[in-house]
PDB file of C-alpha atoms and ligand atoms in Angstrom:
ATOM      1  CA  MET A   1      46.310 137.987-136.413  1.00  0.00           C
ATOM      2  CA  LYS A   2      43.515 139.573-134.502  1.00  0.00           C
ATOM      3  CA  ALA A   3      42.811 137.970-131.058  1.00  0.00           C
ATOM      4  CA  GLU A   4      39.388 136.745-130.618  1.00  0.00           C
ATOM      5  CA  GLU A   5      37.290 138.955-128.535  1.00  0.00           C
ATOM      6  CA  LYS A   6      36.057 137.035-125.308  1.00  0.00           C
ATOM      7  CA  PRO A   7      32.613 138.177-123.960  1.00  0.00           C
ATOM      8  CA  LEU A   8      32.985 139.798-120.774  1.00  0.00           C
ATOM      9  CA  PRO A   9      31.894 137.193-117.913  1.00  0.00           C
ATOM     10  CA  GLU A  10      28.027 137.886-116.678  1.00  0.00           C
ATOM     11  CA  GLY A  11      28.003 139.803-113.505  1.00  0.00           C
ATOM     12  CA  SER A  12      31.756 140.932-113.726  1.00  0.00           C
ATOM     13  CA  LEU A  13      32.465 144.601-112.799  1.00  0.00           C
ATOM     14  CA  GLU A  14      33.556 145.381-116.486  1.00  0.00           C
ATOM     15  CA  ARG A  15      30.491 143.781-117.702  1.00  0.00           C
ATOM     16  CA  ARG A  16      28.235 145.838-115.321  1.00  0.00           C
ATOM     17  CA  LEU A  17      30.179 149.023-116.237  1.00  0.00           C
ATOM     18  CA  LEU A  18      29.906 148.341-120.060  1.00  0.00           C
ATOM     19  CA  ASP A  19      26.133 147.730-119.594  1.00  0.00           C
ATOM     20  CA  ALA A  20      25.611 150.857-117.499  1.00  0.00           C
ATOM     21  CA  LEU A  21      27.532 152.934-119.941  1.00  0.00           C
ATOM     22  CA  THR A  22      25.411 151.711-122.909  1.00  0.00           C
ATOM     23  CA  SER A  23      22.126 151.820-121.171  1.00  0.00           C
ATOM     24  CA  GLY A  24      19.199 154.372-122.044  1.00  0.00           C
ATOM     25  CA  GLU A  25      19.748 155.847-118.755  1.00  0.00           C
ATOM     26  CA  ALA A  26      23.611 156.314-119.295  1.00  0.00           C
ATOM     27  CA  VAL A  27      22.960 158.030-122.622  1.00  0.00           C
ATOM     28  CA  ARG A  28      20.379 160.310-121.158  1.00  0.00           C
ATOM     29  CA  THR A  29      23.132 161.026-118.334  1.00  0.00           C
ATOM     30  CA  ARG A  30      25.733 161.873-120.850  1.00  0.00           C
ATOM     31  CA  ASP A  31      23.200 164.080-122.865  1.00  0.00           C
ATOM     32  CA  ALA A  32      22.419 165.961-119.774  1.00  0.00           C
ATOM     33  CA  LEU A  33      26.054 166.258-118.631  1.00  0.00           C
ATOM     34  CA  GLU A  34      26.852 167.544-121.968  1.00  0.00           C
ATOM     35  CA  LYS A  35      23.868 170.214-122.103  1.00  0.00           C
ATOM     36  CA  PHE A  36      24.952 171.086-118.439  1.00  0.00           C
ATOM     37  CA  ARG A  37      28.517 171.854-119.676  1.00  0.00           C
ATOM     38  CA  ARG A  38      27.262 173.726-122.589  1.00  0.00           C
ATOM     39  CA  MET A  39      25.067 175.968-120.472  1.00  0.00           C
ATOM     40  CA  MET A  40      27.731 176.717-118.104  1.00  0.00           C
ATOM     41  CA  SER A  41      30.166 177.618-120.931  1.00  0.00           C
ATOM     42  CA  TYR A  42      27.534 180.109-122.166  1.00  0.00           C
ATOM     43  CA  TYR A  43      27.563 181.650-118.476  1.00  0.00           C
ATOM     44  CA  LYS A  44      31.300 181.847-118.720  1.00  0.00           C
ATOM     45  CA  CYS A  45      31.310 183.737-121.811  1.00  0.00           C
ATOM     46  CA  ALA A  46      28.789 186.057-120.233  1.00  0.00           C
ATOM     47  CA  ILE A  47      31.271 186.605-117.336  1.00  0.00           C
ATOM     48  CA  MET A  48      33.934 187.459-119.728  1.00  0.00           C
ATOM     49  CA  GLU A  49      31.878 189.833-121.495  1.00  0.00           C
ATOM     50  CA  VAL A  50      31.096 191.854-118.368  1.00  0.00           C
ATOM     51  CA  GLU A  51      34.463 191.519-116.849  1.00  0.00           C
ATOM     52  CA  THR A  52      35.878 193.127-120.263  1.00  0.00           C
ATOM     53  CA  LYS A  53      33.349 195.978-120.117  1.00  0.00           C
ATOM     54  CA  PHE A  54      34.435 196.737-116.552  1.00  0.00           C
ATOM     55  CA  ARG A  55      38.149 196.552-117.586  1.00  0.00           C
ATOM     56  CA  VAL A  56      37.562 198.905-120.428  1.00  0.00           C
ATOM     57  CA  LEU A  57      36.038 201.402-118.206  1.00  0.00           C
ATOM     58  CA  ASP A  58      38.799 201.049-115.639  1.00  0.00           C
ATOM     59  CA  GLU A  59      41.477 201.649-118.566  1.00  0.00           C
ATOM     60  CA  GLN A  60      39.664 204.567-120.029  1.00  0.00           C
ATOM     61  CA  PHE A  61      39.572 206.140-116.471  1.00  0.00           C
ATOM     62  CA  SER A  62      43.299 205.355-115.973  1.00  0.00           C
ATOM     63  CA  THR A  63      44.223 207.259-119.056  1.00  0.00           C
ATOM     64  CA  ARG A  64      41.715 209.938-118.958  1.00  0.00           C
ATOM     65  CA  HIS A  65      41.755 210.762-115.215  1.00  0.00           C
ATOM     66  CA  GLU A  66      44.860 209.087-114.085  1.00  0.00           C
ATOM     67  CA  ARG A  67      43.161 206.856-111.657  1.00  0.00           C
ATOM     68  CA  ASN A  68      41.744 203.216-111.465  1.00  0.00           C
ATOM     69  CA  PRO A  69      38.429 203.125-109.978  1.00  0.00           C
ATOM     70  CA  ILE A  70      38.412 199.435-110.036  1.00  0.00           C
ATOM     71  CA  ASP A  71      40.690 197.576-107.185  1.00  0.00           C
ATOM     72  CA  THR A  72      40.034 193.860-108.075  1.00  0.00           C
ATOM     73  CA  ILE A  73      37.375 192.010-110.006  1.00  0.00           C
ATOM     74  CA  LYS A  74      36.381 188.481-108.731  1.00  0.00           C
ATOM     75  CA  SER A  75      34.177 186.213-110.851  1.00  0.00           C
ATOM     76  CA  ARG A  76      32.727 182.941-110.243  1.00  0.00           C
ATOM     77  CA  LEU A  77      30.060 180.314-111.741  1.00  0.00           C
ATOM     78  CA  LYS A  78      27.698 178.833-109.262  1.00  0.00           C
ATOM     79  CA  SER A  79      28.538 175.191-108.547  1.00  0.00           C
ATOM     80  CA  PRO A  80      26.226 172.355-109.800  1.00  0.00           C
ATOM     81  CA  GLU A  81      25.366 171.667-105.947  1.00  0.00           C
ATOM     82  CA  SER A  82      24.536 175.296-105.212  1.00  0.00           C
ATOM     83  CA  ILE A  83      22.403 175.461-108.191  1.00  0.00           C
ATOM     84  CA  LEU A  84      20.358 172.327-107.152  1.00  0.00           C
ATOM     85  CA  GLU A  85      20.224 173.620-103.552  1.00  0.00           C
ATOM     86  CA  LYS A  86      18.760 176.952-104.594  1.00  0.00           C
ATOM     87  CA  LEU A  87      16.236 175.268-107.162  1.00  0.00           C
ATOM     88  CA  THR A  88      14.948 173.095-104.271  1.00  0.00           C
ATOM     89  CA  ARG A  89      14.854 175.757-101.687  1.00  0.00           C
ATOM     90  CA  LYS A  90      12.893 178.106-103.817  1.00  0.00           C
ATOM     91  CA  GLY A  91      10.669 175.276-105.064  1.00  0.00           C
ATOM     92  CA  PHE A  92      11.427 175.637-108.636  1.00  0.00           C
ATOM     93  CA  PRO A  93      11.615 172.644-111.029  1.00  0.00           C
ATOM     94  CA  ARG A  94      15.071 171.208-111.354  1.00  0.00           C
ATOM     95  CA  THR A  95      15.365 171.380-115.148  1.00  0.00           C
ATOM     96  CA  PHE A  96      17.691 173.294-117.566  1.00  0.00           C
ATOM     97  CA  ALA A  97      14.942 175.676-118.505  1.00  0.00           C
ATOM     98  CA  SER A  98      14.034 176.291-115.126  1.00  0.00           C
ATOM     99  CA  VAL A  99      17.811 177.225-114.316  1.00  0.00           C
ATOM    100  CA  GLU A 100      17.740 179.654-116.993  1.00  0.00           C
ATOM    101  CA  GLN A 101      14.232 181.248-116.195  1.00  0.00           C
ATOM    102  CA  ASN A 102      14.473 181.353-112.500  1.00  0.00           C
ATOM    103  CA  LEU A 103      18.113 181.662-111.182  1.00  0.00           C
ATOM    104  CA  THR A 104      19.811 184.964-112.025  1.00  0.00           C
ATOM    105  CA  ASP A 105      23.170 184.345-110.211  1.00  0.00           C
ATOM    106  CA  ILE A 106      24.552 181.451-112.059  1.00  0.00           C
ATOM    107  CA  ALA A 107      27.217 183.942-113.299  1.00  0.00           C
ATOM    108  CA  GLY A 108      28.569 186.377-110.923  1.00  0.00           C
ATOM    109  CA  VAL A 109      31.028 189.169-111.216  1.00  0.00           C
ATOM    110  CA  ARG A 110      32.013 191.132-108.267  1.00  0.00           C
ATOM    111  CA  VAL A 111      33.758 194.449-108.919  1.00  0.00           C
ATOM    112  CA  ILE A 112      35.684 195.906-105.913  1.00  0.00           C
ATOM    113  CA  CYS A 113      36.256 199.620-105.759  1.00  0.00           C
ATOM    114  CA  SER A 114      38.362 201.729-103.318  1.00  0.00           C
ATOM    115  CA  PHE A 115      35.516 204.352-103.157  1.00  0.00           C
ATOM    116  CA  LYS A 116      31.866 204.382-102.938  1.00  0.00           C
ATOM    117  CA  ASP A 117      31.219 206.999-105.436  1.00  0.00           C
ATOM    118  CA  ASP A 118      33.048 204.911-108.115  1.00  0.00           C
ATOM    119  CA  ILE A 119      30.560 202.091-107.396  1.00  0.00           C
ATOM    120  CA  TYR A 120      27.660 204.298-108.827  1.00  0.00           C
ATOM    121  CA  MET A 121      29.710 205.916-111.280  1.00  0.00           C
ATOM    122  CA  LEU A 122      30.402 202.490-112.696  1.00  0.00           C
ATOM    123  CA  ALA A 123      27.035 201.172-112.377  1.00  0.00           C
ATOM    124  CA  ASP A 124      25.762 204.160-114.443  1.00  0.00           C
ATOM    125  CA  CYS A 125      28.498 203.708-117.181  1.00  0.00           C
ATOM    126  CA  ILE A 126      27.496 199.837-117.606  1.00  0.00           C
ATOM    127  CA  LEU A 127      23.733 200.581-117.595  1.00  0.00           C
ATOM    128  CA  LYS A 128      24.025 203.149-120.250  1.00  0.00           C
ATOM    129  CA  GLN A 129      25.733 200.766-122.762  1.00  0.00           C
ATOM    130  CA  ASP A 130      23.278 199.915-125.401  1.00  0.00           C
ATOM    131  CA  ASP A 131      23.720 196.143-125.045  1.00  0.00           C
ATOM    132  CA  VAL A 132      23.033 195.933-121.456  1.00  0.00           C
ATOM    133  CA  LYS A 133      19.656 195.470-120.060  1.00  0.00           C
ATOM    134  CA  LEU A 134      18.952 196.085-116.434  1.00  0.00           C
ATOM    135  CA  ILE A 135      16.572 193.335-114.884  1.00  0.00           C
ATOM    136  CA  THR A 136      16.814 194.363-111.194  1.00  0.00           C
ATOM    137  CA  ALA A 137      18.822 196.637-108.868  1.00  0.00           C
ATOM    138  CA  LYS A 138      19.121 196.075-105.267  1.00  0.00           C
ATOM    139  CA  ASP A 139      20.971 199.141-103.437  1.00  0.00           C
ATOM    140  CA  TYR A 140      22.236 197.397-100.154  1.00  0.00           C
ATOM    141  CA  ILE A 141      24.498 200.471 -99.769  1.00  0.00           C
ATOM    142  CA  LYS A 142      21.583 203.037 -99.461  1.00  0.00           C
ATOM    143  CA  ASN A 143      19.445 200.217 -97.699  1.00  0.00           C
ATOM    144  CA  PRO A 144      21.703 197.902 -95.726  1.00  0.00           C
ATOM    145  CA  LYS A 145      20.601 194.469 -94.733  1.00  0.00           C
ATOM    146  CA  GLU A 146      19.738 194.160 -91.058  1.00  0.00           C
ATOM    147  CA  ASN A 147      23.120 192.440 -90.418  1.00  0.00           C
ATOM    148  CA  GLY A 148      24.998 195.413 -91.853  1.00  0.00           C
ATOM    149  CA  TYR A 149      25.714 194.010 -95.353  1.00  0.00           C
ATOM    150  CA  ARG A 150      26.345 196.542 -98.224  1.00  0.00           C
ATOM    151  CA  SER A 151      26.672 196.281-101.814  1.00  0.00           C
ATOM    152  CA  LEU A 152      25.137 197.251-105.026  1.00  0.00           C
ATOM    153  CA  HIS A 153      23.556 194.238-106.709  1.00  0.00           C
ATOM    154  CA  LEU A 154      22.484 194.507-110.322  1.00  0.00           C
ATOM    155  CA  ILE A 155      21.108 191.698-112.483  1.00  0.00           C
ATOM    156  CA  ILE A 156      21.799 192.439-116.186  1.00  0.00           C
ATOM    157  CA  GLU A 157      21.122 190.697-119.318  1.00  0.00           C
ATOM    158  CA  ILE A 158      23.842 190.991-122.046  1.00  0.00           C
ATOM    159  CA  PRO A 159      24.301 189.204-125.427  1.00  0.00           C
ATOM    160  CA  ILE A 160      26.905 186.786-126.070  1.00  0.00           C
ATOM    161  CA  PHE A 161      28.023 186.208-129.790  1.00  0.00           C
ATOM    162  CA  LEU A 162      28.565 182.447-130.541  1.00  0.00           C
ATOM    163  CA  GLN A 163      29.696 181.005-133.833  1.00  0.00           C
ATOM    164  CA  ASP A 164      26.174 180.966-135.229  1.00  0.00           C
ATOM    165  CA  GLU A 165      23.883 182.351-132.726  1.00  0.00           C
ATOM    166  CA  LYS A 166      23.439 185.293-130.235  1.00  0.00           C
ATOM    167  CA  ARG A 167      22.217 184.348-126.806  1.00  0.00           C
ATOM    168  CA  PHE A 168      21.014 186.580-124.000  1.00  0.00           C
ATOM    169  CA  MET A 169      22.564 185.706-120.482  1.00  0.00           C
ATOM    170  CA  LYS A 170      21.763 186.881-117.179  1.00  0.00           C
ATOM    171  CA  VAL A 171      24.796 188.003-114.853  1.00  0.00           C
ATOM    172  CA  GLU A 172      24.590 189.076-111.173  1.00  0.00           C
ATOM    173  CA  VAL A 173      26.983 192.007-110.926  1.00  0.00           C
ATOM    174  CA  GLN A 174      27.867 192.853-107.162  1.00  0.00           C
ATOM    175  CA  LEU A 175      29.515 196.162-106.820  1.00  0.00           C
ATOM    176  CA  ARG A 176      31.145 197.066-103.392  1.00  0.00           C
ATOM    177  CA  THR A 177      34.203 198.957-101.793  1.00  0.00           C
ATOM    178  CA  ILE A 178      37.270 197.215-100.304  1.00  0.00           C
ATOM    179  CA  ALA A 179      35.744 197.696 -96.842  1.00  0.00           C
ATOM    180  CA  MET A 180      32.480 196.229 -97.712  1.00  0.00           C
ATOM    181  CA  GLU A 181      34.299 193.089 -99.158  1.00  0.00           C
ATOM    182  CA  PHE A 182      36.408 192.935 -96.036  1.00  0.00           C
ATOM    183  CA  TRP A 183      33.261 192.850 -93.951  1.00  0.00           C
ATOM    184  CA  ALA A 184      31.307 190.675 -96.182  1.00  0.00           C
ATOM    185  CA  ASN A 185      34.027 187.961 -96.089  1.00  0.00           C
ATOM    186  CA  LEU A 186      34.148 187.869 -92.258  1.00  0.00           C
ATOM    187  CA  GLU A 187      30.490 187.693 -92.048  1.00  0.00           C
ATOM    188  CA  HIS A 188      30.277 184.811 -94.473  1.00  0.00           C
ATOM    189  CA  LYS A 189      32.503 182.822 -92.198  1.00  0.00           C
ATOM    190  CA  LEU A 190      30.116 183.393 -89.411  1.00  0.00           C
ATOM    191  CA  ARG A 191      27.285 182.162 -91.435  1.00  0.00           C
ATOM    192  CA  TYR A 192      28.870 178.946 -92.274  1.00  0.00           C
ATOM    193  CA  LYS A 193      29.832 178.283 -88.622  1.00  0.00           C
ATOM    194  CA  LYS A 194      27.042 176.104 -87.489  1.00  0.00           C
ATOM    195  CA  ASN A 195      28.734 174.896 -84.262  1.00  0.00           C
ATOM    196  CA  LEU A 196      29.070 178.156 -82.584  1.00  0.00           C
ATOM    197  CA  PRO A 197      27.051 178.516 -79.325  1.00  0.00           C
ATOM    198  CA  PRO A 198      23.795 180.709 -79.627  1.00  0.00           C
ATOM    199  CA  GLU A 199      25.005 183.453 -77.281  1.00  0.00           C
ATOM    200  CA  LEU A 200      28.593 183.733 -78.970  1.00  0.00           C
ATOM    201  CA  ALA A 201      26.868 183.804 -82.435  1.00  0.00           C
ATOM    202  CA  ALA A 202      24.381 186.654 -81.371  1.00  0.00           C
ATOM    203  CA  ALA A 203      27.401 188.432 -79.628  1.00  0.00           C
ATOM    204  CA  THR A 204      29.449 188.169 -82.936  1.00  0.00           C
ATOM    205  CA  ALA A 205      26.557 189.196 -85.139  1.00  0.00           C
ATOM    206  CA  LYS A 206      26.120 192.208 -82.836  1.00  0.00           C
ATOM    207  CA  ARG A 207      29.754 193.095 -83.122  1.00  0.00           C
ATOM    208  CA  LEU A 208      29.938 192.608 -87.091  1.00  0.00           C
ATOM    209  CA  LEU A 209      26.969 194.992 -87.144  1.00  0.00           C
ATOM    210  CA  SER A 210      28.980 197.775 -85.191  1.00  0.00           C
ATOM    211  CA  CYS A 211      32.033 196.927 -87.684  1.00  0.00           C
ATOM    212  CA  ALA A 212      29.657 197.568 -90.814  1.00  0.00           C
ATOM    213  CA  GLU A 213      28.812 200.815 -89.356  1.00  0.00           C
ATOM    214  CA  LYS A 214      32.119 202.005 -88.422  1.00  0.00           C
ATOM    215  CA  SER A 215      33.314 200.669 -92.023  1.00  0.00           C
ATOM    216  CA  ALA A 216      30.638 202.575 -93.649  1.00  0.00           C
ATOM    217  CA  GLN A 217      31.694 205.950 -91.837  1.00  0.00           C
ATOM    218  CA  LEU A 218      35.252 205.170 -92.947  1.00  0.00           C
ATOM    219  CA  ASP A 219      34.188 204.710 -96.592  1.00  0.00           C
ATOM    220  CA  GLU A 220      32.441 208.058 -96.296  1.00  0.00           C
ATOM    221  CA  GLU A 221      35.366 209.828 -94.967  1.00  0.00           C
ATOM    222  CA  MET A 222      37.789 208.524 -97.106  1.00  0.00           C
ATOM    223  CA  GLY A 223      35.671 209.592-100.065  1.00  0.00           C
ATOM    224  CA  GLN A 224      35.398 213.049 -98.545  1.00  0.00           C
ATOM    225  CA  ILE A 225      39.357 213.302 -98.208  1.00  0.00           C
ATOM    226  CA  ARG A 226      39.708 212.145-101.849  1.00  0.00           C
ATOM    227  CA  THR A 227      37.168 214.983-103.047  1.00  0.00           C
ATOM    228  CA  VAL A 228      39.474 217.514-101.074  1.00  0.00           C
ATOM    229  CA  ILE A 229      42.651 216.157-102.487  1.00  0.00           C
ATOM    230  CA  GLU A 230      41.474 215.977-106.010  1.00  0.00           C
ATOM    231  CA  GLY A 231      39.947 219.461-105.766  1.00  0.00           C
ATOM    232  CA  VAL A 232      43.256 220.991-105.017  1.00  0.00           C
TER     233      VAL A 232
HETATM  234  P1  0O2 B 301      27.426 183.156-103.102  1.00  0.00           P
HETATM  235  O1  0O2 B 301      28.418 182.131-102.952  1.00  0.00           O
HETATM  236  O2  0O2 B 301      28.151 184.547-103.001  1.00  0.00           O
HETATM  237  O3  0O2 B 301      26.843 183.185-104.524  1.00  0.00           O
HETATM  238  P2  0O2 B 301      18.910 184.408-102.628  1.00  0.00           P
HETATM  239  O4  0O2 B 301      20.246 184.499-103.595  1.00  0.00           O
HETATM  240  O5  0O2 B 301      17.771 184.051-103.402  1.00  0.00           O
HETATM  241  O6  0O2 B 301      19.497 183.627-101.304  1.00  0.00           O
HETATM  242  P3  0O2 B 301      18.477 186.980-103.236  1.00  0.00           P
HETATM  243  O7  0O2 B 301      17.626 188.012-102.671  1.00  0.00           O
HETATM  244  O8  0O2 B 301      18.170 186.710-104.621  1.00  0.00           O
HETATM  245  O9  0O2 B 301      18.849 185.952-102.222  1.00  0.00           O
HETATM  246  O10 0O2 B 301      19.790 187.609-103.400  1.00  0.00           O
HETATM  247  P4  0O2 B 301      20.731 188.921-102.666  1.00  0.00           P
HETATM  248  O11 0O2 B 301      20.039 189.098-101.326  1.00  0.00           O
HETATM  249  O12 0O2 B 301      20.574 190.036-103.547  1.00  0.00           O
HETATM  250  O13 0O2 B 301      22.193 188.313-102.469  1.00  0.00           O
HETATM  251  C1  0O2 B 301      22.690 187.245-103.160  1.00  0.00           C
HETATM  252  C2  0O2 B 301      24.138 187.376-102.830  1.00  0.00           C
HETATM  253  O14 0O2 B 301      24.607 188.550-102.269  1.00  0.00           O
HETATM  254  C3  0O2 B 301      24.686 186.274-102.066  1.00  0.00           C
HETATM  255  O15 0O2 B 301      24.841 185.120-102.812  1.00  0.00           O
HETATM  256  C4  0O2 B 301      25.997 186.808-101.362  1.00  0.00           C
HETATM  257  O16 0O2 B 301      27.099 186.669-102.486  1.00  0.00           O
HETATM  258  C5  0O2 B 301      25.661 188.256-101.201  1.00  0.00           C
HETATM  259  N1  0O2 B 301      25.077 188.580 -99.785  1.00  0.00           N
HETATM  260  C6  0O2 B 301      23.646 188.802 -99.786  1.00  0.00           C
HETATM  261  N2  0O2 B 301      23.400 189.110 -98.381  1.00  0.00           N
HETATM  262  C7  0O2 B 301      24.654 188.732 -97.702  1.00  0.00           C
HETATM  263  C8  0O2 B 301      24.977 189.008 -96.388  1.00  0.00           C
HETATM  264  O17 0O2 B 301      24.113 189.219 -95.622  1.00  0.00           O
HETATM  265  N3  0O2 B 301      26.270 188.517 -96.288  1.00  0.00           N
HETATM  266  C9  0O2 B 301      27.011 188.286 -97.181  1.00  0.00           C
HETATM  267  N4  0O2 B 301      28.386 187.920 -96.567  1.00  0.00           N
HETATM  268  N5  0O2 B 301      26.998 188.232 -98.469  1.00  0.00           N
HETATM  269  C10 0O2 B 301      25.494 188.442 -98.663  1.00  0.00           C
HETATM  270  P5  0O2 B 301      24.846 183.681-102.309  1.00  0.00           P
HETATM  271  O18 0O2 B 301      24.171 182.783-103.078  1.00  0.00           O
HETATM  272  O19 0O2 B 301      24.455 183.686-100.741  1.00  0.00           O
HETATM  273  O20 0O2 B 301      26.436 183.063-102.105  1.00  0.00           O
END
């Protein structure tokens, strides 16, 4: 025999939870969460597409020229907190449409190469592909940031093919050498050290700038040595 269902006592935690979950606001929250998950999954698919493009190029170079231009590929989806922080900081509306229109770095793919020349060679190969559209390019290798930061940044748009639709997604591609990655990771740590005394922060930034320059010289020289070795 089915036990008779007792109504939850007014004001009890269970009752309040049930009311909250069935309220209009909760339904809106659930819908928004579902929409957010779907949007992020499209960006995840875009990351997969871009990673594959780079892996295919690396594989082809490995068989054709017996070398791998890519050392590592690192990818990330921007966190919900960073998305909200960036929308607020830039004064954009905090809506789904605004994320897709205004933010170009929800999906990020970082391609790390041993040699600087391979960065430009890979960027060229990717941009020649007929399903890749270049939105913007920032060459922080030819024009390093004041703090010494170097990398080639491309914002590209690529199609992803879903069950019943094709969507165009933007992906930020950062191409850099192992030395540039090493430097950027250390500099990133400095940026988030908020309790560093100002004099020490300034001195460290100066040392980092000097390291960036030495590191760029090392990249240059290693590239020249490779050209000599491969030319023999
Ligand atoms: P995360 O966690 O890596 O995503 P904006 O993104 O609006 O602040 P902008 O001009 O759109 O700036 O982008 P920009 O300058 O092309 O660079 C964006 C990303 O490049 C950063 O993302 C970093 O990953 C990297 N980057 C740029 N400048 C520096 C730098 O001086 N030092 C280091 N370590 N990384 C840098 P996020 O969103 O800051 O972080």
